[in-house]
Amino acid sequence: MTTVAVSLTPVCAADAIPLEGGVAALVDGAAVAVFRSFDGSVFALSNVDPFSGASVLSRGIVGTRGDAPVVSSPMYKQAFDLRTGACLDDAAVRVTAYDVTVVDGVVHVGPARVVS
Amino acid sequence: MTKRQRIVVVGHGMVGHRFAQAAVERGLTETHDVVIFGEEPRAAYDRVALTSWFGSGSDALSLLPGGEYDDPRVRLVLDSVVTEIDRAARTVTVVSPPSAVDDLLANPGAVTVHEYDVLVLATGAAPFVPPVEGRGKDGCFVYRTIEDLEAIRAASAAATSGVVIGGGLLGLEAANALVQLGLDTHVVEMAPRLMPVQLDGAAGATLVRHIERLGVSVHTGVVTEAILGDHSEGGAAVTGLRLRQAGTEAGAPTEVVDAQVVVFSAGIRPRDVLARECDLEVAPRGGVLVDEQCRTADPHVFAIGECAAPGGTMYGLVAPGYAMAEVVVDALLDGPGTFTGADMSTKLKLLGIDVASFGDAFATTDGALELTYADAVAGVYKKLVVSDDGRRLLGGILVGDASAYGVLRPMVSSGLALPDNPEQLILPASSGVQLGMPDEAQVCSCNDVTKADILHAVTEQGCETVADVKQCTRAGSTCGSCVATVKNVIEDHFASVGKVVDKGLCEHFRLTRQELFDVVAVHGYRRFDDIVAAHGTGRGCDVCKPAIASILASQTSSHILEPATAELQDTNDAYLANIQRNGTYSVVPRIPGGEITPDKLIVIGEVARDYGLYTKITGGQRIDLFGARMEQLPAIWRRLVDAGFESGQAYGKSLRTVKSCVGSTWCRFGVQDSVGLAIALELRYRGLRSPHKLKGGVSGCARECAEARGKDFGVIATEKGWNLYVGGNGGATPAHARLLAGDLSTETLVSYLDRFLMYYVRTADRLQRTSTWIDQLDGGLDRVRSVVVDDSLGLGAELESEMARHVGGYEDEWRATLEDPAKLARFVTFVNAPDTPDPSIAFTTERDQIQPIAPALIPVGAPA
């Protein structure tokens, strides 16, 4: 993975995201879902559920499948790996995952990750 | 190649049908054609379960739903009566109905003659109607066919009281039917006790106490002197019965019981007239005499079922009839099978009461000893008959609690040695004791299925559930009394081979919803974290989290968006609205019973207009407002709450609506205030979290305009109060609600409903509707009735107080959310741009209202 010209968008305080919950943020015109898992790790995926086209992933239930932290879409319940955006119920589907980092308690969303 | 042989079967009841099935399954149709003549207008149905026709209709009873056999070599001809047998010519004469009713007088029916190589008589039995004066009056019935039940139901509509003559098995079934039809019901039995063939005096007395508690009046030791009638209008309708003490002479004092419906159930007589007319020998008490292969003196003629008397004995149960059908098929295949008598054990549920009698129940064996246990308070009587050395079980009687039947009856047939303390088998503490059952033990007596047969189905045929085994072996498919034992055999087997039968909710919990409910109650958990740490693995998912949220809601009444539970909720609960396909939500204000003032109607219209929402009137008598963006929800609720509305809980798994008709207030047919009751019930149960969504209905009369029987609970007004139906639903698998109790006062109705709903909330599986929940409870609807109406578990007060806590703790979730800034904080589309609406939501207009434009889907396989 190579990363060039990193631009970070601050979106909210980390503790504004409920533990095991998500919020939606607008990043460069794109709807991004930002989640906090049980241990406080922060993840960011596209907010758009690829199965319905609705911008709703941040409203899904956050949990685990096996060892993977996942969110299940509130529409048709497919689970997406928070780390990669891979759909665990359909190997052909993946949502965009974003780099995300917490600086001084503030969540910053970076560019879409390039997945090889 | 030999010529194909032709088998003619006379009669398409349960036994005739079994014969045809066995002929197909065992390959007899490779060499034989089978023609069956049935005189009823429909194919064979489950006569044993006849009473359930009132609840489920004739289709549910049918043993051959399509009316045809899969095998074209078996032909079924209905509506046809065999009138004559010519044994010399080997033919039968058949009268079929005329093709048009108009022909009836000119042509009483088509007469045809059919040849046979083999004739099988399966004509069954007819109810015996004793020669009582007045027995031909209008309102007198027998209890044998679906047509009989249709006639009884029609007559009961205008009746208030009914009498069953005969207190045997069938008589009590018939009494059950009359109770279900809402009649004051009496049972008249000549013997000094009920079910005299199966029960001893103490058991009969215990049974009487149970039955009287259900409102049935029992008269034992009396004879019916006459059936009284009313000649005032030229007709001869039944008005009552005159009874006299058995053993007294005519002229002795009598008693009169009023009744407009009389059902004779005083035993059955074999229908052997065809055999008599062609000079086949019959037994002294009726029934065609046959040998151990069920063959008459004529080698071409067999008789099976209730019309037959193997060795001179007629058997009035279906299981021996099935065995005879199998024996004849075997004989025609040159097999060695014989019929040498049958297990006359019976277990049944009468009016929700367990009754079982098996083996030598009356201790007629030399030296037999009796062990009895009786609890008059609980209405339990159990008797074991054991051999003089105490080593073998010979028989027994169980009333009020027949849970031990599945273990005890096989011990009789297998001769398994009794444990050292046989009384353990019937003492209450032993209810959980599991006794090893030998492989040859018969589990299903109706279909003669042994434990070994069930194990074979599981190990060799891939069966994993009761439903699989039923299909494979027929075990449990007739009277159903052995289903619990079948289930135990399957589960014991899987346990013994170390296979875990996973009933857990999901990968995070091995517990069922019911077990989780109990765990939460016992430990008093309030947080998912504590529950998953103690009883689960991982961090949960969209299956277990909402289930636990629902369980916590049932037990605590705290707002579902409290921090401890907010993140467990499905999106509908999390936003107190229903998510729609484009990510917008619909808003449904509560309109209890569908009654609404013009002012409130105007408010709904104004809100919809001001926010540009699509409006639609729903099937549940509410008004649905569609197309609200998530961030608009609080402002919309504000307007509605200020106008006096509250959340309709259209989201989540909870009580939705209680639908009503206009009832006695406006309707000229209404007999009770259905609107008032519907509103009261909707307000009482609003917000109740449950395993699946719940709906109710209240109809003001039997015309049922509220479609109450399509709801989880349906109330239908009668002149005397309310009839309560449970277990109905629409949806993908529609179900009609069935009668739980009748003619209730409003107070009793509410207490039964409280118990019913809480019992369901406590014990159902996740997303299990009331209909499937009832079906999957051991004992089904009878079980529900025993818990809710008879309070057999002593849970009534507890269930009612849990409901009282729910009712007392109710708060409107919309109002509470509006008053709490922390809860309101979640209602923003973008955390960093709260004023920007979701750009992916767009609408078009159709028929003057908004409609969503489907968002562009990202092609699968081409991630964005």
Tab-separated table of N, CA and C in Angstrom, chain A residues 9-12 16 18-27 29-32 38 46-56 58-67 70 72-77 90 92-96, chain B residues 507-508 528-529 537-543 545-546 567-572 574-575 579-585 630-631 826 828-833 836-841 854-864:
chain	number	residue	atom	x	y	z
A	9	THR	N	-9.371	15.008	7.269
A	9	THR	CA	-10.510	15.863	7.590
A	9	THR	C	-10.952	15.585	9.019
A	10	PRO	N	-10.889	16.568	9.909
A	10	PRO	CA	-11.407	16.352	11.264
A	10	PRO	C	-12.932	16.285	11.199
A	11	VAL	N	-13.529	15.295	11.858
A	11	VAL	CA	-14.993	15.189	11.779
A	11	VAL	C	-15.694	15.386	13.114
A	12	CYS	N	-15.168	14.804	14.171
A	12	CYS	CA	-15.836	14.986	15.467
A	12	CYS	C	-14.937	14.470	16.563
A	16	ALA	N	-17.763	11.429	20.759
A	16	ALA	CA	-19.092	11.743	20.237
A	16	ALA	C	-19.664	10.535	19.484
A	18	PRO	N	-20.795	6.821	19.742
A	18	PRO	CA	-21.087	5.850	20.798
A	18	PRO	C	-20.212	4.616	20.648
A	19	LEU	N	-19.802	4.025	21.782
A	19	LEU	CA	-19.069	2.766	21.717
A	19	LEU	C	-19.956	1.737	21.051
A	20	GLU	N	-19.381	0.991	20.114
A	20	GLU	CA	-20.138	0.025	19.319
A	20	GLU	C	-21.299	0.686	18.598
A	21	GLY	N	-21.018	1.880	18.080
A	21	GLY	CA	-22.021	2.570	17.290
A	21	GLY	C	-21.322	3.353	16.199
A	22	GLY	N	-22.118	4.103	15.426
A	22	GLY	CA	-21.526	4.862	14.329
A	22	GLY	C	-22.190	6.207	14.150
A	23	VAL	N	-21.506	7.104	13.444
A	23	VAL	CA	-22.093	8.372	13.010
A	23	VAL	C	-21.731	8.553	11.541
A	24	ALA	N	-22.496	9.405	10.866
A	24	ALA	CA	-22.156	9.709	9.473
A	24	ALA	C	-21.477	11.064	9.418
A	25	ALA	N	-20.490	11.208	8.531
A	25	ALA	CA	-19.799	12.488	8.360
A	25	ALA	C	-19.704	12.786	6.866
A	26	LEU	N	-19.582	14.069	6.561
A	26	LEU	CA	-19.434	14.469	5.163
A	26	LEU	C	-17.959	14.780	4.939
A	27	VAL	N	-17.307	14.024	4.079
A	27	VAL	CA	-15.874	14.193	3.843
A	27	VAL	C	-15.651	14.390	2.346
A	29	GLY	N	-17.486	15.807	0.275
A	29	GLY	CA	-18.711	15.535	-0.464
A	29	GLY	C	-19.199	14.113	-0.394
A	30	ALA	N	-18.409	13.220	0.233
A	30	ALA	CA	-18.831	11.822	0.330
A	30	ALA	C	-19.344	11.537	1.739
A	31	ALA	N	-20.371	10.700	1.811
A	31	ALA	CA	-20.896	10.293	3.121
A	31	ALA	C	-20.037	9.155	3.653
A	32	VAL	N	-19.448	9.379	4.827
A	32	VAL	CA	-18.557	8.390	5.427
A	32	VAL	C	-19.123	7.996	6.793
A	38	PHE	N	-15.788	-1.930	20.364
A	38	PHE	CA	-15.858	-2.090	21.810
A	38	PHE	C	-14.615	-1.572	22.533
A	46	SER	N	-17.390	3.794	3.704
A	46	SER	CA	-18.420	4.539	2.988
A	46	SER	C	-19.750	4.317	3.695
A	47	ASN	N	-20.578	5.340	3.781
A	47	ASN	CA	-21.865	5.202	4.460
A	47	ASN	C	-22.906	4.525	3.570
A	48	VAL	N	-22.564	4.345	2.300
A	48	VAL	CA	-23.580	3.838	1.363
A	48	VAL	C	-23.616	2.316	1.370
A	49	ASP	N	-24.783	1.780	1.693
A	49	ASP	CA	-24.992	0.338	1.685
A	49	ASP	C	-25.082	-0.112	0.231
A	50	PRO	N	-24.161	-0.965	-0.240
A	50	PRO	CA	-24.142	-1.293	-1.665
A	50	PRO	C	-25.344	-2.126	-2.109
A	51	PHE	N	-26.050	-2.731	-1.184
A	51	PHE	CA	-27.174	-3.583	-1.574
A	51	PHE	C	-28.472	-2.794	-1.764
A	52	SER	N	-28.587	-1.633	-1.114
A	52	SER	CA	-29.805	-0.831	-1.273
A	52	SER	C	-29.516	0.517	-1.927
A	53	GLY	N	-28.253	0.942	-1.885
A	53	GLY	CA	-27.919	2.257	-2.384
A	53	GLY	C	-28.219	3.372	-1.394
A	54	ALA	N	-28.790	3.063	-0.249
A	54	ALA	CA	-29.134	4.094	0.735
A	54	ALA	C	-27.920	4.409	1.609
A	55	SER	N	-27.860	5.654	2.035
A	55	SER	CA	-26.713	6.118	2.819
A	55	SER	C	-26.990	5.886	4.304
A	56	VAL	N	-26.769	4.652	4.753
A	56	VAL	CA	-27.270	4.258	6.078
A	56	VAL	C	-26.328	3.392	6.916
A	58	SER	N	-23.898	3.795	8.798
A	58	SER	CA	-23.559	4.259	10.146
A	58	SER	C	-24.649	3.899	11.153
A	59	ARG	N	-25.840	3.565	10.657
A	59	ARG	CA	-26.944	3.229	11.558
A	59	ARG	C	-27.054	1.724	11.799
A	60	GLY	N	-26.056	0.958	11.348
A	60	GLY	CA	-26.091	-0.498	11.545
A	60	GLY	C	-25.657	-0.893	12.940
A	61	ILE	N	-25.808	-2.157	13.242
A	61	ILE	CA	-25.386	-2.671	14.549
A	61	ILE	C	-23.934	-3.127	14.454
A	62	VAL	N	-23.114	-2.655	15.394
A	62	VAL	CA	-21.687	-2.970	15.407
A	62	VAL	C	-21.453	-4.142	16.347
A	63	GLY	N	-20.724	-5.138	15.887
A	63	GLY	CA	-20.430	-6.301	16.726
A	63	GLY	C	-19.244	-7.032	16.161
A	64	THR	N	-19.280	-8.361	16.305
A	64	THR	CA	-18.175	-9.146	15.767
A	64	THR	C	-18.713	-10.330	15.001
A	65	ARG	N	-17.929	-10.764	14.030
A	65	ARG	CA	-18.175	-12.073	13.434
A	65	ARG	C	-16.839	-12.784	13.495
A	66	GLY	N	-16.798	-13.894	14.266
A	66	GLY	CA	-15.497	-14.487	14.549
A	66	GLY	C	-14.642	-13.424	15.214
A	67	ASP	N	-13.436	-13.202	14.678
A	67	ASP	CA	-12.562	-12.191	15.266
A	67	ASP	C	-12.734	-10.829	14.613
A	70	VAL	N	-17.377	-5.967	12.933
A	70	VAL	CA	-18.254	-5.787	11.769
A	70	VAL	C	-19.379	-4.811	12.077
A	72	SER	N	-23.424	-4.490	10.657
A	72	SER	CA	-24.409	-5.101	9.760
A	72	SER	C	-25.316	-4.005	9.233
A	73	SER	N	-25.554	-4.028	7.943
A	73	SER	CA	-26.362	-2.981	7.330
A	73	SER	C	-27.767	-2.989	7.920
A	74	PRO	N	-28.329	-1.813	8.201
A	74	PRO	CA	-29.694	-1.796	8.726
A	74	PRO	C	-30.737	-2.157	7.671
A	75	MET	N	-30.317	-2.231	6.408
A	75	MET	CA	-31.280	-2.550	5.353
A	75	MET	C	-31.526	-4.047	5.243
A	76	TYR	N	-30.517	-4.771	4.728
A	76	TYR	CA	-30.720	-6.207	4.502
A	76	TYR	C	-29.755	-7.051	5.322
A	77	LYS	N	-29.061	-6.415	6.273
A	77	LYS	CA	-28.315	-7.115	7.328
A	77	LYS	C	-27.003	-7.767	6.899
A	90	ASP	N	-20.934	-11.736	1.033
A	90	ASP	CA	-20.877	-11.790	-0.428
A	90	ASP	C	-19.480	-11.343	-0.832
A	92	ALA	N	-18.027	-10.890	-3.411
A	92	ALA	CA	-17.860	-10.006	-4.561
A	92	ALA	C	-18.072	-8.538	-4.195
A	93	VAL	N	-18.515	-8.283	-2.983
A	93	VAL	CA	-18.891	-6.916	-2.629
A	93	VAL	C	-17.965	-6.374	-1.537
A	94	ARG	N	-17.607	-5.096	-1.702
A	94	ARG	CA	-16.771	-4.438	-0.715
A	94	ARG	C	-17.163	-2.971	-0.723
A	95	VAL	N	-17.203	-2.365	0.452
A	95	VAL	CA	-17.423	-0.915	0.469
A	95	VAL	C	-16.081	-0.233	0.724
A	96	THR	N	-15.982	1.011	0.299
A	96	THR	CA	-14.737	1.752	0.457
A	96	THR	C	-14.399	1.902	1.941
B	507	GLU	N	-23.848	-17.025	16.741
B	507	GLU	CA	-22.514	-17.486	17.145
B	507	GLU	C	-22.104	-16.956	18.513
B	508	HIS	N	-22.763	-15.925	18.999
B	508	HIS	CA	-22.334	-15.336	20.265
B	508	HIS	C	-23.016	-15.949	21.483
B	528	PHE	N	-25.933	-5.289	28.111
B	528	PHE	CA	-25.483	-6.326	27.193
B	528	PHE	C	-24.084	-6.805	27.575
B	529	ASP	N	-23.226	-5.868	27.959
B	529	ASP	CA	-21.839	-6.229	28.260
B	529	ASP	C	-21.762	-7.325	29.319
B	537	THR	N	-19.944	-15.084	23.747
B	537	THR	CA	-18.593	-14.841	23.249
B	537	THR	C	-18.661	-13.666	22.280
B	538	GLY	N	-17.501	-13.045	22.030
B	538	GLY	CA	-17.441	-11.958	21.055
B	538	GLY	C	-18.218	-10.738	21.533
B	539	ARG	N	-18.648	-9.929	20.560
B	539	ARG	CA	-19.315	-8.683	20.907
B	539	ARG	C	-20.703	-8.585	20.296
B	540	GLY	N	-21.287	-9.711	19.955
B	540	GLY	CA	-22.673	-9.673	19.509
B	540	GLY	C	-22.845	-9.285	18.056
B	541	CYS	N	-24.098	-9.273	17.617
B	541	CYS	CA	-24.404	-9.012	16.210
B	541	CYS	C	-25.838	-8.520	16.080
B	542	ASP	N	-26.283	-8.404	14.844
B	542	ASP	CA	-27.623	-7.889	14.604
B	542	ASP	C	-28.717	-8.885	14.970
B	543	VAL	N	-28.323	-10.123	15.350
B	543	VAL	CA	-29.326	-11.085	15.802
B	543	VAL	C	-29.485	-11.003	17.318
B	545	LYS	N	-28.149	-8.838	19.576
B	545	LYS	CA	-28.294	-7.547	20.262
B	545	LYS	C	-29.751	-7.078	20.322
B	546	PRO	N	-30.479	-7.058	19.199
B	546	PRO	CA	-31.889	-6.655	19.317
B	546	PRO	C	-32.694	-7.610	20.201
B	567	GLU	N	-27.403	1.208	21.541
B	567	GLU	CA	-26.639	0.640	20.426
B	567	GLU	C	-27.007	-0.805	20.128
B	568	LEU	N	-27.927	-1.366	20.922
B	568	LEU	CA	-28.370	-2.734	20.642
B	568	LEU	C	-29.539	-2.749	19.672
B	569	GLN	N	-30.152	-1.603	19.470
B	569	GLN	CA	-31.418	-1.573	18.745
B	569	GLN	C	-31.210	-1.637	17.241
B	570	ASP	N	-32.135	-2.346	16.600
B	570	ASP	CA	-32.232	-2.272	15.155
B	570	ASP	C	-32.593	-0.842	14.780
B	571	THR	N	-32.326	-0.486	13.538
B	571	THR	CA	-32.474	0.921	13.175
B	571	THR	C	-33.879	1.457	13.461
B	572	ASN	N	-34.916	0.639	13.308
B	572	ASN	CA	-36.273	1.137	13.554
B	572	ASN	C	-36.452	1.550	15.008
B	574	ALA	N	-33.948	2.208	17.003
B	574	ALA	CA	-32.955	3.225	17.321
B	574	ALA	C	-33.431	4.624	16.924
B	575	TYR	N	-34.285	4.712	15.908
B	575	TYR	CA	-34.789	6.016	15.472
B	575	TYR	C	-36.298	6.144	15.659
B	579	ILE	N	-37.517	2.436	8.918
B	579	ILE	CA	-36.648	2.796	7.807
B	579	ILE	C	-37.267	2.322	6.493
B	580	GLN	N	-37.182	3.137	5.462
B	580	GLN	CA	-37.709	2.783	4.143
B	580	GLN	C	-36.565	2.607	3.158
B	581	ARG	N	-36.872	2.234	1.955
B	581	ARG	CA	-35.844	1.733	1.042
B	581	ARG	C	-34.786	2.774	0.687
B	582	ASN	N	-35.099	4.064	0.796
B	582	ASN	CA	-34.100	5.067	0.439
B	582	ASN	C	-33.427	5.674	1.668
B	583	GLY	N	-33.618	5.045	2.830
B	583	GLY	CA	-32.965	5.555	4.029
B	583	GLY	C	-33.791	6.590	4.764
B	584	THR	N	-34.961	6.964	4.240
B	584	THR	CA	-35.861	7.836	5.002
B	584	THR	C	-36.693	6.959	5.935
B	585	TYR	N	-37.503	7.637	6.764
B	585	TYR	CA	-38.294	6.900	7.750
B	585	TYR	C	-39.765	7.249	7.604
B	630	MET	N	-34.098	11.483	8.610
B	630	MET	CA	-33.828	11.160	10.005
B	630	MET	C	-33.770	12.414	10.868
B	631	GLU	N	-33.123	13.470	10.342
B	631	GLU	CA	-32.970	14.661	11.183
B	631	GLU	C	-34.276	15.433	11.337
B	826	ARG	N	-28.568	12.055	18.570
B	826	ARG	CA	-28.307	11.092	17.498
B	826	ARG	C	-29.041	11.445	16.200
B	828	VAL	N	-28.969	13.534	13.766
B	828	VAL	CA	-28.374	14.416	12.765
B	828	VAL	C	-27.836	13.553	11.628
B	829	THR	N	-28.000	14.022	10.400
B	829	THR	CA	-27.523	13.213	9.284
B	829	THR	C	-25.997	13.154	9.290
B	830	PHE	N	-25.340	14.327	9.360
B	830	PHE	CA	-23.872	14.351	9.343
B	830	PHE	C	-23.358	15.023	10.607
B	831	VAL	N	-22.512	14.314	11.303
B	831	VAL	CA	-22.021	14.811	12.587
B	831	VAL	C	-21.239	16.120	12.416
B	832	ASN	N	-20.597	16.273	11.252
B	832	ASN	CA	-19.790	17.482	11.037
B	832	ASN	C	-20.488	18.498	10.137
B	833	ALA	N	-21.733	18.210	9.732
B	833	ALA	CA	-22.469	19.149	8.874
B	833	ALA	C	-23.949	18.987	9.173
B	836	THR	N	-26.729	19.946	6.655
B	836	THR	CA	-26.740	19.431	5.279
B	836	THR	C	-27.589	18.168	5.207
B	837	PRO	N	-28.656	18.183	4.408
B	837	PRO	CA	-29.435	16.954	4.259
B	837	PRO	C	-28.673	15.909	3.454
B	838	ASP	N	-29.062	14.672	3.640
B	838	ASP	CA	-28.421	13.579	2.909
B	838	ASP	C	-28.623	13.795	1.412
B	839	PRO	N	-27.530	14.022	0.645
B	839	PRO	CA	-27.698	14.321	-0.784
B	839	PRO	C	-28.174	13.118	-1.595
B	840	SER	N	-28.151	11.931	-1.006
B	840	SER	CA	-28.561	10.761	-1.795
B	840	SER	C	-30.074	10.564	-1.783
B	841	ILE	N	-30.783	11.356	-0.985
B	841	ILE	CA	-32.237	11.188	-0.923
B	841	ILE	C	-32.914	12.123	-1.911
B	854	ALA	N	-35.126	5.647	-6.630
B	854	ALA	CA	-34.189	4.626	-6.170
B	854	ALA	C	-32.759	5.125	-6.329
B	855	PRO	N	-31.947	5.032	-5.278
B	855	PRO	CA	-30.546	5.432	-5.411
B	855	PRO	C	-29.849	4.518	-6.410
B	856	ALA	N	-28.854	5.055	-7.081
B	856	ALA	CA	-28.097	4.246	-8.032
B	856	ALA	C	-27.342	3.170	-7.269
B	857	LEU	N	-27.532	1.940	-7.685
B	857	LEU	CA	-26.843	0.850	-7.007
B	857	LEU	C	-25.432	0.729	-7.532
B	858	ILE	N	-24.517	0.427	-6.631
B	858	ILE	CA	-23.143	0.201	-7.055
B	858	ILE	C	-23.067	-1.224	-7.583
B	859	PRO	N	-22.610	-1.411	-8.824
B	859	PRO	CA	-22.599	-2.760	-9.384
B	859	PRO	C	-21.797	-3.707	-8.511
B	860	VAL	N	-22.346	-4.872	-8.320
B	860	VAL	CA	-21.667	-5.889	-7.528
B	860	VAL	C	-20.380	-6.280	-8.230
B	861	GLY	N	-19.312	-6.418	-7.475
B	861	GLY	CA	-18.032	-6.804	-8.047
B	861	GLY	C	-17.188	-5.620	-8.460
B	862	ALA	N	-17.768	-4.435	-8.408
B	862	ALA	CA	-17.000	-3.238	-8.766
B	862	ALA	C	-17.097	-2.241	-7.623
B	863	PRO	N	-16.339	-2.500	-6.570
B	863	PRO	CA	-16.457	-1.629	-5.399
B	863	PRO	C	-16.190	-0.171	-5.732
B	864	ALA	N	-16.900	0.682	-5.058
B	864	ALA	CA	-16.739	2.113	-5.294
B	864	ALA	C	-15.354	2.570	-4.856
